[in-house]
Coordinates of C-alpha atoms in Angstrom, one line a residue:
M1 CA 158.9 126.9 119.9
N2 CA 158.4 129.7 117.3
I3 CA 158.7 133.0 118.7
L4 CA 156.7 136.4 117.5
L5 CA 157.0 140.0 118.2
C6 CA 153.1 141.7 117.3
P7 CA 151.8 145.1 118.0
P8 CA 148.3 144.6 119.1
K9 CA 146.9 146.4 116.9
I10 CA 147.8 143.1 114.0
I11 CA 146.7 140.3 116.3
F12 CA 142.7 141.7 116.4
Q13 CA 143.3 142.0 112.4
H14 CA 143.4 137.9 112.5
S15 CA 140.4 135.7 114.2
R16 CA 141.2 133.9 117.5
E17 CA 140.1 130.6 114.7
E18 CA 143.0 132.1 112.4
W19 CA 145.4 132.3 114.8
Q20 CA 144.8 129.1 117.0
S21 CA 145.1 127.1 113.3
L22 CA 149.0 128.6 113.0
Q23 CA 148.8 127.3 117.1
S24 CA 147.7 124.1 116.1
E25 CA 149.8 123.3 113.3
A26 CA 153.5 124.1 115.6
P27 CA 153.8 125.6 119.2
V28 CA 154.0 129.9 119.1
L29 CA 154.4 132.4 121.8
I30 CA 153.7 136.1 120.7
A31 CA 155.4 138.9 122.1
T32 CA 153.5 141.8 122.6
C33 CA 152.5 145.9 124.6
A34 CA 150.8 145.2 128.0
S35 CA 148.6 148.3 126.5
Q36 CA 145.9 145.6 126.2
I37 CA 146.7 142.4 128.3
D38 CA 142.8 142.0 128.6
N39 CA 142.0 142.2 125.4
I40 CA 144.7 140.3 123.7
L41 CA 143.5 137.0 126.4
D42 CA 139.6 137.7 125.7
H43 CA 139.6 137.6 122.1
M44 CA 143.0 135.1 121.4
G45 CA 141.4 132.4 124.2
A46 CA 143.3 130.2 125.9
G47 CA 146.1 127.7 124.9
F48 CA 148.5 131.0 124.1
S49 CA 151.5 132.0 125.3
F50 CA 152.4 135.6 126.1
L51 CA 155.8 137.7 127.2
F52 CA 153.9 141.7 127.7
Y53 CA 155.5 144.6 128.0
E54 CA 155.8 148.4 128.7
N55 CA 156.3 150.6 126.3
F56 CA 156.9 147.4 124.0
N57 CA 158.5 149.5 121.0
D58 CA 161.6 150.9 122.7
N59 CA 161.6 148.7 125.7
P60 CA 165.7 147.6 125.7
F61 CA 164.3 144.2 127.3
V62 CA 162.3 142.3 124.6
E63 CA 166.0 141.3 122.8
M64 CA 167.1 140.5 126.4
D65 CA 164.1 138.4 127.8
I66 CA 163.5 136.7 124.4
Y67 CA 166.7 135.4 124.2
H68 CA 167.3 133.6 127.2
Y69 CA 163.2 132.5 126.6
A70 CA 164.0 131.5 123.8
Q71 CA 167.7 130.1 124.8
D72 CA 165.6 128.1 127.6
N73 CA 163.1 126.7 125.5
K74 CA 164.7 125.7 122.7
A75 CA 162.4 128.2 119.9
T76 CA 163.3 127.5 116.4
G77 CA 162.7 131.0 114.8
I78 CA 162.0 134.3 115.9
F79 CA 159.8 136.0 113.6
Y80 CA 157.6 139.7 113.1
L81 CA 154.7 141.1 111.2
A82 CA 156.0 144.8 112.0
E83 CA 158.6 147.2 111.1
I84 CA 159.6 147.6 114.7
D85 CA 160.7 144.7 115.5
V86 CA 162.7 143.7 111.9
L87 CA 166.1 144.1 113.4
R88 CA 165.1 143.4 116.5
A89 CA 164.1 139.9 115.8
A90 CA 167.4 139.3 112.9
R91 CA 169.8 140.4 116.2
I92 CA 168.0 138.0 118.8
S93 CA 167.7 135.5 115.5
D94 CA 171.5 135.7 114.7
R95 CA 172.6 135.7 118.8
L96 CA 170.2 132.4 119.0
G97 CA 172.7 130.6 116.0
L98 CA 169.5 129.6 114.0
T99 CA 170.5 133.2 111.4
H100 CA 173.5 133.5 110.1
D101 CA 174.1 137.3 109.3
R102 CA 170.7 137.9 109.4
E103 CA 170.6 141.1 110.8
K104 CA 172.7 142.3 108.6
K105 CA 170.9 141.4 105.9
A106 CA 168.2 143.0 107.7
M107 CA 169.7 146.5 107.6
F108 CA 169.3 146.9 104.1
F109 CA 165.3 147.3 104.6
R110 CA 165.5 149.4 107.4
D111 CA 168.4 151.9 107.1
K112 CA 167.3 153.7 104.1
F113 CA 171.1 155.5 103.6
M114 CA 171.8 152.1 102.9
M115 CA 169.0 150.7 100.7
K116 CA 168.9 153.7 98.4
S117 CA 173.1 153.4 97.7
L118 CA 171.6 149.3 97.0
V119 CA 169.1 150.2 94.5
Q120 CA 171.4 152.9 92.9
S121 CA 174.2 150.4 93.0
H122 CA 172.1 148.3 90.4
Q123 CA 171.9 151.6 88.2
L124 CA 168.2 152.4 89.1
P125 CA 167.2 155.9 89.9
V126 CA 166.1 157.3 93.3
P127 CA 166.0 159.9 94.9
A128 CA 169.4 163.0 95.3
M129 CA 169.7 162.1 98.9
A130 CA 173.0 162.4 101.7
R131 CA 173.2 161.7 105.3
V132 CA 173.4 164.7 107.1
D133 CA 173.9 165.0 110.9
S134 CA 174.5 169.6 110.7
A135 CA 172.8 172.3 109.8
T136 CA 175.8 173.2 107.7
A137 CA 175.5 169.7 105.7
M138 CA 172.0 171.3 105.3
A139 CA 172.6 174.1 103.6
R140 CA 175.0 172.2 101.8
F141 CA 172.7 169.5 100.2
I142 CA 170.0 172.3 99.9
A143 CA 172.4 175.1 97.9
E144 CA 173.3 171.7 95.7
Q145 CA 169.7 170.1 94.6
G146 CA 167.4 173.6 95.6
Y147 CA 164.5 173.6 97.7
P148 CA 161.6 171.1 98.3
C149 CA 163.6 168.8 99.5
V150 CA 163.0 166.1 102.4
I151 CA 164.5 165.3 105.6
K152 CA 163.9 161.7 107.7
P153 CA 165.0 160.1 110.6
N154 CA 167.3 157.3 108.3
D155 CA 165.5 154.4 109.7
G156 CA 162.4 155.9 110.3
R157 CA 158.5 154.2 109.9
G158 CA 154.9 155.3 109.4
S159 CA 156.0 158.1 107.9
Q160 CA 156.8 159.2 111.8
G161 CA 159.5 162.9 111.8
V162 CA 159.5 163.4 107.7
V163 CA 159.6 167.1 106.6
V164 CA 159.1 168.4 103.4
L165 CA 160.9 171.9 103.5
K166 CA 160.2 174.4 100.4
N167 CA 162.0 177.6 101.3
E168 CA 164.7 178.6 103.9
G169 CA 162.0 179.9 106.3
Q170 CA 160.7 176.1 106.6
L171 CA 164.4 175.3 106.9
Y172 CA 164.8 177.2 110.0
K173 CA 161.9 176.4 111.3
Y174 CA 163.1 172.7 111.3
L175 CA 166.4 174.4 112.5
A176 CA 164.7 175.4 116.0
Q177 CA 163.0 172.6 116.9
V178 CA 165.3 169.5 115.7
K179 CA 166.2 167.4 118.3
P180 CA 170.8 167.3 119.2
P181 CA 170.5 163.4 119.2
E182 CA 167.9 163.8 116.1
Y183 CA 170.9 165.0 113.6
H184 CA 172.7 161.8 113.7
N185 CA 170.1 159.7 112.4
L186 CA 169.0 162.3 109.8
L187 CA 168.5 161.4 105.6
I188 CA 167.8 164.7 103.1
E189 CA 166.3 164.0 99.8
K190 CA 166.0 165.3 96.8
F191 CA 161.8 166.0 96.4
I192 CA 160.4 163.8 93.7
E193 CA 157.2 165.2 91.8
G194 CA 154.5 161.7 90.5
E195 CA 152.6 160.0 91.7
A196 CA 153.0 157.1 94.3
Y197 CA 152.7 154.1 94.3
Q198 CA 152.3 151.1 96.2
I199 CA 153.3 147.6 96.1
N200 CA 153.0 144.8 98.2
A201 CA 154.6 141.3 97.0
L202 CA 154.2 137.6 98.9
Y203 CA 157.0 135.2 97.7
L204 CA 157.0 131.8 99.4
K205 CA 160.6 129.0 98.7
G206 CA 161.5 132.2 96.5
K207 CA 158.5 132.6 94.2
A208 CA 155.9 135.3 93.8
I209 CA 153.1 134.2 94.8
F210 CA 151.5 138.0 94.3
V211 CA 152.7 141.3 93.4
S212 CA 149.6 143.6 93.4
A213 CA 150.7 147.9 92.3
S214 CA 148.3 150.2 94.0
R215 CA 148.4 154.1 93.3
A216 CA 147.5 156.1 96.4
T217 CA 145.0 158.9 96.0
V218 CA 147.5 161.1 98.2
S219 CA 150.8 161.2 99.9
C220 CA 151.2 159.6 103.0
L221 CA 151.9 162.8 104.6
D222 CA 148.6 163.6 103.5
F223 CA 147.1 161.1 105.4
L224 CA 149.5 162.1 108.6
S225 CA 148.4 165.7 107.8
G226 CA 144.4 165.0 108.4
K227 CA 143.7 163.6 103.7
T228 CA 141.7 160.4 103.6
L229 CA 143.9 157.8 101.3
G230 CA 142.9 155.7 98.7
L231 CA 144.6 152.9 97.0
V232 CA 143.5 152.0 93.7
M233 CA 144.4 149.2 92.6
E234 CA 145.5 149.1 88.8
D235 CA 143.9 147.6 85.6
D236 CA 146.2 145.9 83.4
T237 CA 148.8 148.7 81.7
P238 CA 152.0 148.8 80.4
L239 CA 152.6 150.7 83.5
H240 CA 151.3 148.4 86.0
R241 CA 153.2 145.8 84.2
K242 CA 156.5 147.9 84.5
L243 CA 156.5 147.9 87.8
I244 CA 155.7 144.5 88.7
A245 CA 158.2 143.4 86.6
Y246 CA 160.4 146.4 88.9
T247 CA 159.3 144.9 91.9
K248 CA 160.4 141.3 90.8
Y249 CA 164.1 142.9 89.8
L250 CA 164.1 144.5 93.4
A251 CA 163.7 141.4 95.3
E252 CA 165.3 138.5 93.1
E253 CA 168.2 140.6 92.2
V254 CA 168.6 143.4 94.3
F255 CA 167.5 143.1 98.2
P256 CA 168.9 139.8 100.3
T257 CA 165.1 138.8 100.1
E258 CA 164.3 135.5 102.6
E259 CA 162.7 132.4 101.0
N260 CA 159.3 133.1 102.8
A261 CA 158.3 137.3 102.6
L262 CA 156.1 139.7 102.5
L263 CA 157.4 142.9 101.3
H264 CA 156.2 146.2 100.6
L265 CA 157.3 148.9 98.5
E266 CA 157.0 152.7 97.6
V267 CA 157.8 153.9 94.3
F268 CA 156.7 157.5 92.3
V269 CA 156.5 157.8 88.9
D270 CA 157.0 161.2 87.2
K271 CA 155.3 162.6 84.0
D272 CA 157.9 160.4 81.6
N273 CA 156.4 156.9 83.4
N274 CA 159.8 156.5 85.3
I275 CA 159.4 154.8 88.3
I276 CA 161.8 156.0 90.8
F277 CA 162.7 154.5 94.0
G278 CA 161.0 155.2 97.4
E279 CA 161.2 153.0 100.0
L280 CA 161.3 148.5 100.8
A281 CA 160.2 147.1 103.5
C282 CA 160.3 144.0 104.6
R283 CA 156.7 143.3 105.5
L284 CA 153.3 143.9 104.9
G285 CA 151.4 147.4 104.0
G286 CA 149.9 148.3 107.3
C287 CA 145.9 149.8 107.1
F288 CA 143.6 148.0 105.3
V289 CA 146.6 146.1 103.6
N290 CA 146.0 142.6 103.7
E291 CA 142.5 142.6 104.1
E292 CA 142.7 143.8 100.6
L293 CA 144.9 141.5 99.0
G294 CA 142.9 138.5 100.3
A295 CA 140.0 140.4 98.5
A296 CA 141.9 140.5 95.5
F297 CA 144.2 137.2 95.4
G298 CA 141.4 134.9 97.8
L299 CA 144.4 134.2 100.2
D300 CA 145.2 135.5 104.3
P301 CA 148.8 137.2 102.7
R302 CA 149.6 137.4 106.7
M303 CA 148.3 134.3 107.4
T304 CA 149.9 132.2 104.5
W305 CA 153.0 133.3 104.6
L306 CA 152.5 132.7 108.9
K307 CA 152.1 129.2 108.4
A308 CA 155.0 128.9 105.8
S309 CA 156.9 130.6 107.6
L310 CA 156.3 129.0 111.4
C311 CA 154.7 125.9 110.0
E312 CA 156.3 125.3 106.5
I313 CA 152.8 124.5 105.5
Y314 CA 152.0 125.9 102.0
P315 CA 149.8 126.3 99.1
Q316 CA 149.8 123.6 96.9
D317 CA 150.0 125.9 93.6
L318 CA 152.9 128.0 94.1
S319 CA 152.8 129.9 91.0
Q320 CA 152.1 134.3 90.4
R321 CA 148.2 134.6 90.9
Q322 CA 145.8 137.1 89.3
P323 CA 143.4 139.4 91.0
V324 CA 140.1 137.8 91.2
L325 CA 138.8 140.8 92.5
R326 CA 139.6 143.8 91.4
V327 CA 139.6 146.7 94.6
G328 CA 140.6 149.2 97.1
Q329 CA 141.6 150.5 99.8
L330 CA 139.9 153.1 101.8
N331 CA 141.9 154.6 105.4
V332 CA 140.3 157.7 106.7
P333 CA 142.0 159.2 109.8
P334 CA 141.2 161.1 112.5
A335 CA 139.8 164.9 112.9
Q336 CA 141.5 167.2 115.6
G337 CA 138.5 166.8 118.9
T338 CA 136.5 164.4 120.7
L339 CA 134.8 161.8 118.1
L340 CA 130.8 161.7 119.3
S341 CA 129.7 158.9 117.4
I342 CA 131.0 156.6 114.0
A343 CA 128.9 154.6 111.8
E344 CA 129.5 150.7 112.8
K345 CA 128.3 149.6 109.7
C346 CA 127.8 150.2 105.8
P347 CA 125.3 149.6 103.8
L348 CA 126.6 150.3 100.5
P349 CA 126.8 147.8 97.7
F350 CA 129.8 147.5 96.7
V351 CA 131.8 147.9 100.3
V352 CA 133.4 144.5 100.5
K353 CA 134.6 145.0 103.9
Y354 CA 134.6 147.3 106.5
R355 CA 135.9 148.5 110.3
A356 CA 135.6 151.4 111.8
T357 CA 137.9 151.5 115.0
G358 CA 137.5 155.3 116.4
V359 CA 136.7 155.1 119.5
V360 CA 133.4 157.0 120.7
G361 CA 133.9 159.5 123.2
R362 CA 138.0 159.9 122.7
Q363 CA 140.1 163.2 122.3
Y364 CA 141.8 162.9 119.0
D365 CA 144.8 164.6 117.9
A366 CA 146.5 164.7 113.8
M367 CA 147.8 161.0 113.4
K368 CA 151.7 160.4 114.2
L369 CA 152.5 157.3 112.0
T370 CA 150.2 156.4 109.2
N371 CA 148.8 153.7 111.3
G372 CA 145.9 155.4 113.7
E373 CA 142.9 155.6 111.3
I374 CA 139.1 155.5 112.5
V375 CA 137.9 154.0 109.3
S376 CA 139.1 151.6 106.9
A377 CA 137.2 149.8 104.2
I378 CA 137.6 147.7 101.2
V379 CA 135.5 148.2 97.7
Q380 CA 134.9 145.9 94.6
A381 CA 135.0 147.4 90.9
E382 CA 135.8 146.4 87.4
S383 CA 138.5 148.7 86.4
S384 CA 140.7 151.0 88.3
R385 CA 139.0 154.5 87.5
E386 CA 135.3 152.8 89.6
I387 CA 137.9 152.5 92.5
H388 CA 138.4 155.5 92.2
E389 CA 134.6 156.8 91.9
R390 CA 133.4 154.4 94.8
L391 CA 136.1 155.2 97.1
D392 CA 135.4 159.0 96.6
A393 CA 131.7 157.6 97.3
L394 CA 132.9 156.2 100.5
T395 CA 134.8 158.7 102.0
Q396 CA 131.3 160.9 101.9
W397 CA 129.5 158.8 102.9
V398 CA 132.0 158.1 105.4
A399 CA 132.2 161.7 106.8
E400 CA 128.1 162.1 106.8
N401 CA 128.1 159.7 109.3
T402 CA 131.2 160.2 110.8
L403 CA 130.2 163.3 114.1
W404 CA 133.6 165.3 115.6
V405 CA 133.4 168.3 118.0
N406 CA 135.7 171.2 118.8
E407 CA 136.4 170.0 114.6
T408 CA 139.3 171.6 113.6
V409 CA 140.7 169.5 111.0
H410 CA 138.7 168.6 107.6

């Protein structure tokens, strides 16, 4: 038996048939949040075992219960699909004796200061940074580096708690609202000007199956503030090849990457085409990334990784793939207000996949994490320029076919 820690959102992104194909190869118990028990059971059907937890992300009994359950049922592996579960799965696995030092290795993907120090030790550019635990430490860093700067939780996820400070007034405003316990988990960095890129990769048996680079049309913070996020798959240019080589170097030479791994890298590219490291996660990107990469490379990254990791079933061809389809991804955040109507289907001919998750009648506020989109879609095109144009057209279509009341964000 294998145990998989998996949030409901990811469970619903895959069909019952996909999950059953996994279950038929090796029994899998899924630990997840109790907030959607009925929907999960209806979606998955019979034949699955679950452990449901209230407040799943922060519940300490997840680790305690799964350890004892795994011990009693002779579990052979503890796996995860979301950022919040990286360290939990590693701790349980090490305690069971299934792995050795997995938690220590996983820390390089979760502790941002450790992560960037490792990259820096390989002579790769990272933003000027420091751990800070007081207002004085922040002031000293700013005195040395100047504004703008970025303050974030050292182990944050989904851009939650990330603040850009541009002047003294914003610093004092931040200090007025920060809670004392948060002081001991903060990282401050010099703000980097440049284009944001996201690179996702699948490794099986230590070999890169694909490495895919996309340019973000807005920053993650802009996405949180209400702007639509587009991801444009890059054409085969010198910069694109540089990004792919950079990602492979990090995965294969710098980080303690597991033999079978999903990776999500965020970088900035400055005006001189220098790559500045952002962060690297040992999981796939969020939003519609799995569907985007599935359309581009002709295989489901998440299910391919799960079958390899849980069932030791691998594709026949383990050579690096090139995209069979050039695609882009669109994610639309909620407005602040009540959603009155939303289109369930999209007739635009260049839209490969479309998913509306907004709930009519629900009151929405601004997102706190970059995983609260109400519409996601994949478009296809012949070039990155055409992808961008089609993402713009789709953004306009979504706006025209979504109705809010008391809307304050446009």
